[in-house]
Every structure is written in structure tokens, then in C-alpha cells.
mmCIF file of C-alpha atoms and ligand atoms in Angstrom:
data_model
loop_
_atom_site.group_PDB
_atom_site.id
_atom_site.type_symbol
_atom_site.label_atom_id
_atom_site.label_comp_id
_atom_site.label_asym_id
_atom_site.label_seq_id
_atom_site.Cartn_x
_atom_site.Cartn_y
_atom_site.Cartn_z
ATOM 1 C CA UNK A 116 31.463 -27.089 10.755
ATOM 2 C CA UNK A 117 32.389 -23.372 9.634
ATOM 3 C CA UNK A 118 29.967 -21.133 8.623
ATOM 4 C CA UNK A 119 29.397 -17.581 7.686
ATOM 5 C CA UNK A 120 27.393 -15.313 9.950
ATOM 6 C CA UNK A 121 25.830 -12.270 9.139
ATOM 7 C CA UNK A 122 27.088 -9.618 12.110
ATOM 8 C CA UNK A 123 24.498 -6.962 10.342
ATOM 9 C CA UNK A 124 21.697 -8.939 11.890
ATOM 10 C CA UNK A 125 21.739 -7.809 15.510
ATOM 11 C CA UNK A 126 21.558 -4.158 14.110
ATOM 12 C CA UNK A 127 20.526 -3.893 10.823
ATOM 13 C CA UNK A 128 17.437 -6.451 11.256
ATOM 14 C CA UNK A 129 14.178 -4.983 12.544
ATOM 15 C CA UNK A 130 12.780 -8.551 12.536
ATOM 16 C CA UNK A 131 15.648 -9.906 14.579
ATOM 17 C CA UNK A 132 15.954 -7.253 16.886
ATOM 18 C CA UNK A 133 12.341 -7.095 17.775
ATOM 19 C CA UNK A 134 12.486 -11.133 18.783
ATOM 20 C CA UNK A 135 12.937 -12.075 22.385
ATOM 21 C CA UNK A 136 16.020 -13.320 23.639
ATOM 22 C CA UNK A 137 14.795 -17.050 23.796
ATOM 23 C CA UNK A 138 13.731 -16.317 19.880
ATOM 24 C CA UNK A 139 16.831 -14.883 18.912
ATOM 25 C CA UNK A 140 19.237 -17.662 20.195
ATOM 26 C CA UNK A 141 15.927 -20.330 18.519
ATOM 27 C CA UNK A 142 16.659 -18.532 15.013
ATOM 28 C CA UNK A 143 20.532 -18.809 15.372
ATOM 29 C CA UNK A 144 20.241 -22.259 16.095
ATOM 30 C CA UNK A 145 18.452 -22.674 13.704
ATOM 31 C CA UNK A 146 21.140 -21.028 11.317
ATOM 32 C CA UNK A 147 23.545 -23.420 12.958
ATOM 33 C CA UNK A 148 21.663 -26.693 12.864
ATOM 34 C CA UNK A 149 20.074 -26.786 9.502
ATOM 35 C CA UNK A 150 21.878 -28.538 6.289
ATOM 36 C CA UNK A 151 23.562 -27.003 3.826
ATOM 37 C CA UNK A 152 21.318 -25.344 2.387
ATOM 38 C CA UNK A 153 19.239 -23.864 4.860
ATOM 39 C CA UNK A 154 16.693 -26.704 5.671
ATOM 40 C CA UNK A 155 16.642 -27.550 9.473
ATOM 41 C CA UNK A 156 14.519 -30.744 10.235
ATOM 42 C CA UNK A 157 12.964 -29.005 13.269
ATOM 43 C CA UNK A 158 13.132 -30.583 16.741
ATOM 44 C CA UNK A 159 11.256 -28.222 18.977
ATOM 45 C CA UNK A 160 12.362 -30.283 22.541
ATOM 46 C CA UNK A 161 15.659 -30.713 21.498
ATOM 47 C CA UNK A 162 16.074 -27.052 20.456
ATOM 48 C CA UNK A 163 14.389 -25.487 24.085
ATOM 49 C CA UNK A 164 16.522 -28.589 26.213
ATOM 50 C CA UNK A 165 19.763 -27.301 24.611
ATOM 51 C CA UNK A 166 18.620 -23.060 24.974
ATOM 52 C CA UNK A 167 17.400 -23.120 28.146
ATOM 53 C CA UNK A 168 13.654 -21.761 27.757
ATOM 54 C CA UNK A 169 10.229 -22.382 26.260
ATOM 55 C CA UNK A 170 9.959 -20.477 22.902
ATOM 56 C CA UNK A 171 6.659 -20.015 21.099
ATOM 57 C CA UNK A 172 7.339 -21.386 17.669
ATOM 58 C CA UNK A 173 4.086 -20.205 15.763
ATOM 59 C CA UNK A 174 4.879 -16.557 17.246
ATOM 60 C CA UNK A 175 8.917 -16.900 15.676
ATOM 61 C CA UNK A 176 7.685 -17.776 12.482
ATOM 62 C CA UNK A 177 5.421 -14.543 12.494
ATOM 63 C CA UNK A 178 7.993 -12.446 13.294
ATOM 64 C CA UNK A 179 10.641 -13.562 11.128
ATOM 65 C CA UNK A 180 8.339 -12.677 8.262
ATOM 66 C CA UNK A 181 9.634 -14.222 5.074
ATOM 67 C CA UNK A 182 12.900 -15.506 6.553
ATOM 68 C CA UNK A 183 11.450 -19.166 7.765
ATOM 69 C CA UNK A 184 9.537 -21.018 5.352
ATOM 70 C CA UNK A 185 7.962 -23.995 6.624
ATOM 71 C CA UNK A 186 7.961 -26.816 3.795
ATOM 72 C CA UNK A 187 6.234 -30.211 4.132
ATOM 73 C CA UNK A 188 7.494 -33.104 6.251
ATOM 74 C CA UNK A 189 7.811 -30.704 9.615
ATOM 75 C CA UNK A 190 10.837 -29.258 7.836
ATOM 76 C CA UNK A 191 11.147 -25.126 7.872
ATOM 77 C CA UNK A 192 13.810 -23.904 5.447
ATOM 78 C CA UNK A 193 15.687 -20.339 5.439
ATOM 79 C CA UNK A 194 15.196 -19.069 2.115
ATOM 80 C CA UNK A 195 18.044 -16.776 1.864
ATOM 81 C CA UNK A 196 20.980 -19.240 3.485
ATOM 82 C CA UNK A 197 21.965 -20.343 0.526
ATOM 83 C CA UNK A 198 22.958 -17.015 -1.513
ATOM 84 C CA UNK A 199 24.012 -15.464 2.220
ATOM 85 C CA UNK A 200 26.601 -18.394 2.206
ATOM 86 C CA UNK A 201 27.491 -18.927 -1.151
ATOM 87 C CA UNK A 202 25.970 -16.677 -3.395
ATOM 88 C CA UNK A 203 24.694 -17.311 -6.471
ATOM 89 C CA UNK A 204 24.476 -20.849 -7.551
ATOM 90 C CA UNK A 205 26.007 -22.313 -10.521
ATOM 91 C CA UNK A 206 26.193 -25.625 -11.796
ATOM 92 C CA UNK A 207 29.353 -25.525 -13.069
ATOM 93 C CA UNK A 208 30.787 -24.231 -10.117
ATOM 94 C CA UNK A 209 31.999 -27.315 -8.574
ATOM 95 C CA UNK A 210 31.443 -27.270 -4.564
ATOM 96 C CA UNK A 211 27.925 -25.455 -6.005
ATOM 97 C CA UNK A 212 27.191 -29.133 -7.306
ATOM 98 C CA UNK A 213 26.138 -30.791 -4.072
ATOM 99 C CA UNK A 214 24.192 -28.318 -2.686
ATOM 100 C CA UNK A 215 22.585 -27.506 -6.062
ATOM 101 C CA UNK A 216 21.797 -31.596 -5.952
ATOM 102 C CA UNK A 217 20.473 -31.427 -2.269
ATOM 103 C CA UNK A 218 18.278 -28.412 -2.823
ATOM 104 C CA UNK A 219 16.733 -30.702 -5.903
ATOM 105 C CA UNK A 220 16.381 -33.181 -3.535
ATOM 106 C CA UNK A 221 14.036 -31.280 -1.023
ATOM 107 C CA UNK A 222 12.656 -30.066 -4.266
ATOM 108 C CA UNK A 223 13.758 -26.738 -3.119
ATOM 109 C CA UNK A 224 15.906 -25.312 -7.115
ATOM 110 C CA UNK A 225 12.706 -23.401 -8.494
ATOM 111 C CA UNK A 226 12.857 -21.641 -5.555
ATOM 112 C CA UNK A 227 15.815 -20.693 -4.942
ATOM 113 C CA UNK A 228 16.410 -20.068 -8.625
ATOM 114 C CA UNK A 229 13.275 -17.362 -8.512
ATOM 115 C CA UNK A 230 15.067 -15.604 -5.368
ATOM 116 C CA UNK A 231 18.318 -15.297 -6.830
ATOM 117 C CA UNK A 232 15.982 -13.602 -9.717
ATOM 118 C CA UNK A 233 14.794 -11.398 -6.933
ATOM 119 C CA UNK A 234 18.241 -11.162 -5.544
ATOM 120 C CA UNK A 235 19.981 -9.626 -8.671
ATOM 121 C CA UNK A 236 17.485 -7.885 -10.270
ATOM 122 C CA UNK A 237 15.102 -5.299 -7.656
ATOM 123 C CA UNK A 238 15.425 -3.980 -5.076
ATOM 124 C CA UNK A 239 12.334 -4.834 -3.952
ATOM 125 C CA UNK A 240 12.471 -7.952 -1.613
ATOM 126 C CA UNK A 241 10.193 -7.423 1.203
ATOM 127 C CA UNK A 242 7.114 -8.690 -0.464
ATOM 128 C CA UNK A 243 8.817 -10.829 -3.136
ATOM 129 C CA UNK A 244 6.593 -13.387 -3.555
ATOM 130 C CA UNK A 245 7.506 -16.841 -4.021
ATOM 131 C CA UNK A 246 5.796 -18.730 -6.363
ATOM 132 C CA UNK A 247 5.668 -22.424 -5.815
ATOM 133 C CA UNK A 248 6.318 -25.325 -7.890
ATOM 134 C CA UNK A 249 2.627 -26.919 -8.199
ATOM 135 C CA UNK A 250 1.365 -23.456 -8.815
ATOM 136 C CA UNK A 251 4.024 -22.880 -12.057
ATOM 137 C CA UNK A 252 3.081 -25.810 -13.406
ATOM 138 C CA UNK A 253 -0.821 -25.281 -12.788
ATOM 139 C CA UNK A 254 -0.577 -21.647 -14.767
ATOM 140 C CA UNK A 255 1.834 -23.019 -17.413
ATOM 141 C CA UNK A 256 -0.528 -25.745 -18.429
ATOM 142 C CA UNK A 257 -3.985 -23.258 -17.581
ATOM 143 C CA UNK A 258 -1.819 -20.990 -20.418
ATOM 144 C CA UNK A 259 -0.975 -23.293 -22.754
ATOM 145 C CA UNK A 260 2.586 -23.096 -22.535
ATOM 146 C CA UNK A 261 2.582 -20.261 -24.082
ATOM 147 C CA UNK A 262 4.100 -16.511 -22.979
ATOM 148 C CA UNK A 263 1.105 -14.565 -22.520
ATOM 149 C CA UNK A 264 2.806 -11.405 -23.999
ATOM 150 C CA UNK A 265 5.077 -12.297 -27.150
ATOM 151 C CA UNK A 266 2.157 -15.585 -27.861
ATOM 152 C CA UNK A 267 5.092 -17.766 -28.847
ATOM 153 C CA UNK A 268 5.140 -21.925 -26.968
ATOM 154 C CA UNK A 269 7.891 -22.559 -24.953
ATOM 155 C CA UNK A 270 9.293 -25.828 -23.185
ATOM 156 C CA UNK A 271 8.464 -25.279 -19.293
ATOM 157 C CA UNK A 272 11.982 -24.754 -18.198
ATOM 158 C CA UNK A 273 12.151 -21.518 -20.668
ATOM 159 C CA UNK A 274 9.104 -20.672 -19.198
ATOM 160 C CA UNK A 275 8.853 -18.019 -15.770
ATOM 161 C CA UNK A 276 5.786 -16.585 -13.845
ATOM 162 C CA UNK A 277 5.429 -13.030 -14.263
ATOM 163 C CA UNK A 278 3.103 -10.797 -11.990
ATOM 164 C CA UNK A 279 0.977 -8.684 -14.409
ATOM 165 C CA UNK A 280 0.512 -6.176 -12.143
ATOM 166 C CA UNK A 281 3.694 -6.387 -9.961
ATOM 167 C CA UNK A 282 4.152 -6.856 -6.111
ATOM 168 C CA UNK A 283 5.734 -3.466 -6.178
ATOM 169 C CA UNK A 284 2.372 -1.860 -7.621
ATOM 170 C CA UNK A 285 0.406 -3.652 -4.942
ATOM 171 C CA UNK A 286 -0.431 -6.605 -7.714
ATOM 172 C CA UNK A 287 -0.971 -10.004 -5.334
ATOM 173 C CA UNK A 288 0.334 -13.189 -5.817
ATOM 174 C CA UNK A 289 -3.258 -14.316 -6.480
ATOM 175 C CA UNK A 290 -3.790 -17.029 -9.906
ATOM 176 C CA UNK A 291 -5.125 -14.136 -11.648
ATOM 177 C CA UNK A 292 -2.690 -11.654 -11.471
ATOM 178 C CA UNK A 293 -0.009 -14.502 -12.590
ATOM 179 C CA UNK A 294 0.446 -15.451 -16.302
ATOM 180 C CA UNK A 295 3.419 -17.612 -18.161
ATOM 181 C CA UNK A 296 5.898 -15.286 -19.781
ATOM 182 C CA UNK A 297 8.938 -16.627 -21.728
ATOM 183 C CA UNK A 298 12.416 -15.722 -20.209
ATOM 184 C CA UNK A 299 13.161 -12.845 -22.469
ATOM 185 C CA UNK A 300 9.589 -11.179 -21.997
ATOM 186 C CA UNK A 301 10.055 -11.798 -18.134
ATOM 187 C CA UNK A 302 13.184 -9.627 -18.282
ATOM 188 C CA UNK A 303 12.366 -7.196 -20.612
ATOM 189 C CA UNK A 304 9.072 -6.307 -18.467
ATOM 190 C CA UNK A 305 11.085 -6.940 -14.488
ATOM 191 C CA UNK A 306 8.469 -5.289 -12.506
ATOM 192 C CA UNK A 307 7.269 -2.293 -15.257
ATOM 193 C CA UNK A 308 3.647 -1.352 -15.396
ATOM 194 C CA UNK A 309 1.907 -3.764 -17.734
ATOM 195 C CA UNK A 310 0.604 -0.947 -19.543
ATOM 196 C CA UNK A 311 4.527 0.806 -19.950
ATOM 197 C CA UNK A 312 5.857 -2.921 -20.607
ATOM 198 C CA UNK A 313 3.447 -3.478 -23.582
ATOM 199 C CA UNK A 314 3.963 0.173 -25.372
ATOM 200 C CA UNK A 315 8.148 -0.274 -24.857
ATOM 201 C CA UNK A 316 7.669 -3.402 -27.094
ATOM 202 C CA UNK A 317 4.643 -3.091 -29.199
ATOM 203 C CA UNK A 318 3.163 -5.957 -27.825
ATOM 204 C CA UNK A 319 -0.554 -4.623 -28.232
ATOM 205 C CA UNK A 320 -1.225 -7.035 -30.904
ATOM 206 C CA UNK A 321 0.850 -9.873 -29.579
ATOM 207 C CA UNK A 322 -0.722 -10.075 -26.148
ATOM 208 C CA UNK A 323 -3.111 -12.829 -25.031
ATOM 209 C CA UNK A 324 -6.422 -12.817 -24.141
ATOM 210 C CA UNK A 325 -5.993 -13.050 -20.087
ATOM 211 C CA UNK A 326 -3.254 -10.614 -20.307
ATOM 212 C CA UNK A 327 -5.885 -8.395 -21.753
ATOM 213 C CA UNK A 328 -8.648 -9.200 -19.462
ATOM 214 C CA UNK A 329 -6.427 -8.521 -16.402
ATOM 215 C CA UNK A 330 -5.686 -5.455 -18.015
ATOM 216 C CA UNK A 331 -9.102 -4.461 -19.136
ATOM 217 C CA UNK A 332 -9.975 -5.174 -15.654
ATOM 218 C CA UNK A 333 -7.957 -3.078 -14.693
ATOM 219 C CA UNK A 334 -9.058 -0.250 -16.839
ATOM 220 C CA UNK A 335 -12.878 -1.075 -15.498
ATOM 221 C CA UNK A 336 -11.551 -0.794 -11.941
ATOM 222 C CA UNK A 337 -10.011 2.830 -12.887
ATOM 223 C CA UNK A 338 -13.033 3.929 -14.585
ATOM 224 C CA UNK A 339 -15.541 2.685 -11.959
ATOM 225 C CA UNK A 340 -13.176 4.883 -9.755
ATOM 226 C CA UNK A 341 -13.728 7.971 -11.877
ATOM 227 C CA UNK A 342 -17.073 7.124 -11.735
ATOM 228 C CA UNK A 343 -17.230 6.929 -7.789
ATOM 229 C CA UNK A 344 -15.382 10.532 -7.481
ATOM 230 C CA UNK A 345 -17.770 12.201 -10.267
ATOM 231 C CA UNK A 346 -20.480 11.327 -7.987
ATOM 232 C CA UNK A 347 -19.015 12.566 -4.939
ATOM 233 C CA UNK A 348 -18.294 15.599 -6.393
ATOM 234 C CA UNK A 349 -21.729 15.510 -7.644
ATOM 235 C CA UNK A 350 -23.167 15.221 -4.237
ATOM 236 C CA UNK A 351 -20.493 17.301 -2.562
ATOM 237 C CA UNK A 352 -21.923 20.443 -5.176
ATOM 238 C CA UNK A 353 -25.721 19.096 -4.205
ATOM 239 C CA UNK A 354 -24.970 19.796 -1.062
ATOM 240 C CA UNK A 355 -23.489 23.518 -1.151
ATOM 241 C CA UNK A 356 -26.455 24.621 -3.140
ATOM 242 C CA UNK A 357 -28.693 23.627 -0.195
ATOM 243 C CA UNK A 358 -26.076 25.345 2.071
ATOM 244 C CA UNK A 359 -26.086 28.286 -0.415
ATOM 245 C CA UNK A 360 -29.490 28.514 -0.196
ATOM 246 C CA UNK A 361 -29.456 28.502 3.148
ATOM 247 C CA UNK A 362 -27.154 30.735 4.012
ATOM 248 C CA UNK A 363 -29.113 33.193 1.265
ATOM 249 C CA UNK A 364 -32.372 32.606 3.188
ATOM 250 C CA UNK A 365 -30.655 33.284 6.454
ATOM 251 C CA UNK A 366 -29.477 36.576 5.153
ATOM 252 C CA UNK A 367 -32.557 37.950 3.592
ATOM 253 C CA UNK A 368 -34.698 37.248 6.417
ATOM 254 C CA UNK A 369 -32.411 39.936 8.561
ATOM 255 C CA UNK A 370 -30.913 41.732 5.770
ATOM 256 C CA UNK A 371 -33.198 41.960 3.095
ATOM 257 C CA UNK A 372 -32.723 41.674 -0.844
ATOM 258 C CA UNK A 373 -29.923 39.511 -1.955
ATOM 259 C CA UNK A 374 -27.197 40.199 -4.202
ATOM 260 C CA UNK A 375 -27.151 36.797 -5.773
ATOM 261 C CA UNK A 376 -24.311 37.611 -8.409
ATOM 262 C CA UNK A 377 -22.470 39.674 -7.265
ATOM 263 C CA UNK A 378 -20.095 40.380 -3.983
ATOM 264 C CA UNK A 379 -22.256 38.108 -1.530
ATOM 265 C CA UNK A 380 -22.963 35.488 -3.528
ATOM 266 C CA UNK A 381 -19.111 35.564 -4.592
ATOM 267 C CA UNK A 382 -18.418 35.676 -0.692
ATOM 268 C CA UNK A 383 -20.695 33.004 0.031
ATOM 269 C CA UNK A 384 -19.316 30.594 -1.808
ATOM 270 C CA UNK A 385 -15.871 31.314 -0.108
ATOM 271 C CA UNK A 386 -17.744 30.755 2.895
ATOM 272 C CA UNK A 387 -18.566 27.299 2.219
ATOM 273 C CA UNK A 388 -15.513 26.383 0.540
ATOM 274 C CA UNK A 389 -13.298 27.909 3.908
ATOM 275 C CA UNK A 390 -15.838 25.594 6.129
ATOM 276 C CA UNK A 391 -15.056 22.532 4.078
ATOM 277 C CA UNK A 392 -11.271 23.165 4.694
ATOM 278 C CA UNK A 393 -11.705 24.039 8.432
ATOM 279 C CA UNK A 394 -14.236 20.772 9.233
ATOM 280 C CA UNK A 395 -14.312 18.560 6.204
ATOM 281 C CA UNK A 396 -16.816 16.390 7.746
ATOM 282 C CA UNK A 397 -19.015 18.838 8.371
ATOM 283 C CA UNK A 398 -19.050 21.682 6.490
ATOM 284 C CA UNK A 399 -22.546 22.903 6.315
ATOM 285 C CA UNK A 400 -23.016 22.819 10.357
ATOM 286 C CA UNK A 401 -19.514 24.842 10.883
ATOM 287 C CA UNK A 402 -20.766 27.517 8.012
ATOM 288 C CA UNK A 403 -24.229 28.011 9.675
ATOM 289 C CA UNK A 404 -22.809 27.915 13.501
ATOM 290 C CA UNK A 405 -20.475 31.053 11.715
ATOM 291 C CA UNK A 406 -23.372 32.434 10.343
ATOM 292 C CA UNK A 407 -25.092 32.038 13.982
ATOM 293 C CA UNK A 408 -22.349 33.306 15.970
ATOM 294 C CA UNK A 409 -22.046 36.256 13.412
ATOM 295 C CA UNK A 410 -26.301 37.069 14.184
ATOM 296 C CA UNK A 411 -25.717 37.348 17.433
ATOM 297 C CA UNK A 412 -22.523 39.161 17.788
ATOM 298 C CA UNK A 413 -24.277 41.957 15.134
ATOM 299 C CA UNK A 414 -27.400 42.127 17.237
ATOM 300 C CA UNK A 415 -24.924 42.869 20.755
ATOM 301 C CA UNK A 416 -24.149 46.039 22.256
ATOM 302 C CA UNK A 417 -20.600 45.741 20.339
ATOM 303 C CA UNK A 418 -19.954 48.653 18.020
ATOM 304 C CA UNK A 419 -17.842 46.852 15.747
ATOM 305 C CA UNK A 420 -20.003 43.843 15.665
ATOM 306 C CA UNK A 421 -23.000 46.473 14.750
ATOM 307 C CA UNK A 422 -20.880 48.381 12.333
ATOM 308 C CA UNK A 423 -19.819 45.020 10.288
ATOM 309 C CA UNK A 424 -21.988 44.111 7.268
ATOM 310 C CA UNK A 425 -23.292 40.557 6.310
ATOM 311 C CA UNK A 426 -20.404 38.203 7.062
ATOM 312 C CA UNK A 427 -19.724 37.060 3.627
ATOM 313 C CA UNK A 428 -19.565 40.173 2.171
ATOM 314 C CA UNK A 429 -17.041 40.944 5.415
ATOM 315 C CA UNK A 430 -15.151 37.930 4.875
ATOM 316 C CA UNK A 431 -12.292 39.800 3.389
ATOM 317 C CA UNK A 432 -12.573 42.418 6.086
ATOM 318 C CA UNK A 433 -9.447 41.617 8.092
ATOM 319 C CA UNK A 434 -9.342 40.284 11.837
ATOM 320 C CA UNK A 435 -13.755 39.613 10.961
ATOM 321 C CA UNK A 436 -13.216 35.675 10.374
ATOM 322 C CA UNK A 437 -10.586 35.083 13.523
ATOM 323 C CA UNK A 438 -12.749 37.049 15.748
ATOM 324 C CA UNK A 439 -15.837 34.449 14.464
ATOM 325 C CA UNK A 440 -14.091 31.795 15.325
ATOM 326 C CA UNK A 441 -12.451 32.382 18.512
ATOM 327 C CA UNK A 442 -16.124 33.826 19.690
ATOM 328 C CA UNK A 443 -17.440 30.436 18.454
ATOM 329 C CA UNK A 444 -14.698 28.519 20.765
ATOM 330 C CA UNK A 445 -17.584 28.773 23.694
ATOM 331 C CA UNK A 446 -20.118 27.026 21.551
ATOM 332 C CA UNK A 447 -18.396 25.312 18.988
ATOM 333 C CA UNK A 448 -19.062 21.271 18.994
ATOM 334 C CA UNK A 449 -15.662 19.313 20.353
ATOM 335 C CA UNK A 450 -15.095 17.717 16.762
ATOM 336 C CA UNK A 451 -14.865 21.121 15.344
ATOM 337 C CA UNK A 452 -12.629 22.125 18.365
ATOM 338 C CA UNK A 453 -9.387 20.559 16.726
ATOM 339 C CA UNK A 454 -10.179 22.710 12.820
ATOM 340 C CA UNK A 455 -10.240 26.063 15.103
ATOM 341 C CA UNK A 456 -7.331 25.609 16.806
ATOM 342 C CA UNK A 457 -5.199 25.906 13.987
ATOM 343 C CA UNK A 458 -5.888 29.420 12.319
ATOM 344 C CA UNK A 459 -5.999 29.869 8.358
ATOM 345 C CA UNK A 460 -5.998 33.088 7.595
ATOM 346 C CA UNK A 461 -8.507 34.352 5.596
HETATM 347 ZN ZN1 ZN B 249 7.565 -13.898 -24.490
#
């Protein structure tokens, strides 16, 4: 029997290259022993007698990702055989016919009729999800038949799944994230944000109810979100007062009087918001093992050291910060080790 082959798999495949040798020749015979359209009743023994080695079969179907699809009755199918070979199917295409009447028989057409959708229209195939038969008709009837964003009833087979959030906006192929939508709406939204779909069209008052849930969901989710980086900024501005203050009482208790308003505490706050940069983690212990270093260097025999005034008001003094930090390479904790090395300049 003659039969195309694609040549681009041995270097355009990731999937295929990365299989072992024993794999590779398993998946071509598989190519070359299933039926016509892609279904290959599997014989394991046969299949290792006739290549010459043991091949893990679980392990192949990992690695071939979405390109084996193991059906009922120990059959596995290759999904995309059928358009690689003949492209799309139509019915009135007349050598079409029997394969379009064998796929029905391994109750295979939904499917293949939903990959040629993914075929033609995105780009998008390597998380395509393909939703089975027993699941359409569980969400048409949980929806009433009806397209969940135009409300109008439909007969099933003018009915189509469509992925409120879509695959390609990390939606999952979970129940509910999947509503009915009639053909046209299906099209018209392809994999659009839900919230882009609806405005195009003026669906807002059209939609359903668990179109709108998902969506107010949704919505929740982003707020909660908000919500969640308020707070952290929250805490993250808790916790430079306490450094502020800290850094203030380190200062007066050598220095005296503090300039809370003006240059230092301006030069202060630079401080803390250089130390977040240099060791995100932790900020406060890198701004007070600066401040530290700084003490001691000030209190040495060093003229310039002696000669330099409070570090945040020096900050802005050139070569001052550098000459902190690579004096604080000695003592410096190792997870800090990694923000010094690279210099920012102040
Ligand atoms: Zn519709």
C-alpha cells in the first residue's frame, strides 16, 4: 500500500527526534500498520518480533505528546494521519467517502472534524484540546441546547464547544471553562478574550448566566489579585518604616540630631530602595550590614573614611557606595554575595 510520509519529521520534530531508535522505528510502524485513517489495532509482540528490540510503550506515548491517542478497545489512533494524508475531509469528495464512513465507524468524525477546526483556523496546536464526544453531549444537554453567548436553541449538530477562556490564555479544558456556542458565535469569538469577544458583538445582554459566572469569576480572581499585591505593598512600606527608623536611630546615636525632612531622610529612603534592588529578599539586613560596614570604616584610621559624612547623606558622593560594598565583600552573607557582584552604580 502507498502512503505519504512526512520527511520533515526526522528534523523538524522535537518529539520524534528526542525518541530512541527502537521508538522511532515503533512510531513509523505504527504510521505504516494502522488503517486508513490512522487507527492501528496495537500488537505490542508482533510490533518488537518484527523491529528487533523491547520498546517501552507507556514511555512512547509520553513522548509523542498529542500525536498517539489511545481510544478504547486497545486501539491508539494518530490524530493528525488523516489531514497529513488527505487533507481536509469532505463528503462529497468521493475517495473522502470511505474513510469519512470508517472514521464514523470507530466513532472517530467529531474528532477529527474539531482538528481540522484547529487545523485551519490557529495557529495554536500544541495544546489544542480535544474535546470528546460524551463530554459535548454532557455540556450541550447541562446548557440546554442553547449557545451560551447569542441565547438562541440549536439542534446539536449546529452546536460546537467553545473554551471561554481559551487554551491559548491558559483557559483548561476543565467542564467549567467549556460552554455550548452555536457555529457562528464559535467563529466569530475563535480564541478572543471572552471579555474582547462580548464588546465586538454586544453580547452583554445576550449572554447566559454561566458565561457570566465564569466571567465574573474571573473578575473575582483579578480583584482578589489586586487585593493580594495592595497588601504586599502594604507590608513591603511596613517594613521600610521600621528600617527607616532604624537606620534614623542608628544615626543619631553617633551623629546626633536628625534631619528627618530633608537631605538624610531623602537619602535614606534611597538607601532602602537601592538595598531592595541589590538583595530583594533581604533588604533590611543588606541596608544595616551597609550602615555597619560604613561605622566602622568612619571610626578607622582612614582619612577619607573619617572625612565622609553619614552615608545617606554621602550616597550621592561618587566612588562612597562601591567602596561600601566591595569593603563589605569580607563580611557580606553568601546569598548577598551574587547582588554585589554585579555593580549598579549609584
Ligand atoms: Zn450563538
Amino acid at each position: 500500500m502507498k502512503r505519504f510520509s512526512d520527511t520533515d519529521i526526522w528534523t523538524k520534530k522535537p518529539w520524534f527526534i528526542e525518541l530512541t531508535p527502537a521508538e522511532k522505528c515503533a512510531f513509523l510502524f505504527i504510521t505504516a500498520q494502522c488503517d486508513s485513517v490512522g487507527v492501528w489495532a496495537q500488537n505490542f509482540k508482533l510490533a518488537e518480533i518484527v523491529i528487533g528490540d523491547s520498546i517501552d510503550w507507556e514511555s512512547l506515548l509520553q513522548k509523542t505528546n498529542e500525536n498517539i491517542i489511545v481510544l478504547e478497545n486497545n486501539k491508539w489512533w494518530l490524530p493528525d494521519f488523516c489531514y497529513f494524508q488527505y487533507g481536509e475531509l469532505d463528503e462529497k469528495c468521493r475517495p473522502h467517502a470511505s474513510y469519512i464512513r470508517l472514521l464514523k465507524q470507530h466513532n472517530l468524525l467529531d474528532r477529527i472534524n474539531a482538528i481540522q477546526v484547529d487545523n485551519n483556523e490557529s495557529t495554536y496546536t500544541a495544546k489544542r484540546s480535544r474535546v470528546t464526544q460524551s463530554k459535548k453531549i454532557k455540556i450541550f444537554s447541562r446548557d440546554e441546547h442553547t449557545c451560551q453567548y447569542c441565547g438562541e436553541q440549536f439542534k446539536d449538530d449546529e452546536l460546537e464547544i467553545d473554551h471561554v477562556i481559551p487554551l491559548s490564555k491558559n483557559g483548561d479544558g476543565g467542564d467549567e471553562n467549556l460552554v455550548t456556542a452555536c457555529a457562528m458565535c464559535n467563529k466569530q469569538k475563535s480564541d478572543k478574550d471572552p471579555f474582547v469577544f462580548i464588546e465586538q458583538y454586544k453580547l452583554e445582554n445576550k449572554i447566559l448566566n454561566r458565561v457570566s459566572k465564569i466571567l465574573n469569576t474571573l473578575q473575582e480572581k483579578e480583584k482578589d489579585k489586586e487585593k493580594e499585591k495592595d497588601k504586599e505593598k502594604e507590608k513591603e512600606k511596613e517594613k521600610d518604616a521600621a528600617l527607616y527608623n532604624a537606620i534614623k536611630d542608628s544615626f543619631e546615636s553617633k551623629h546626633g540630631q536628625f534631619d528627618n525632612y530633608g537631605k538624610e531622610g531623602k537619602a535614606i529612603k534611597a538607601l532602602i530602595a537601592k538595598c531592595r534592588i541589590r538583595a530583594p529578599d533581604y533588604p533590611e539586613d543588606f541596608a544595616k550590614q551597609v550602615l555597619e560596614t560604613f561605622w566602622q570604616l568612619k571610626q578607622g584610621r582612614d582619612k577619607y573614611w573619617r572625612g565622609q559624612p553619614f552615608l545617606p547623606s554621602a550616597l550621592n558622593a561618587s566612588g562612597i557606595w562601591p567602596r561600601v560594598l566591595e569593603e563589605m565583600r569580607e563580611v557580606i552573607p553568601d546569598e548577598f554575595q551574587e547582588s554585589i557582584a554585579e555593580e549598579i552604580p549609584f
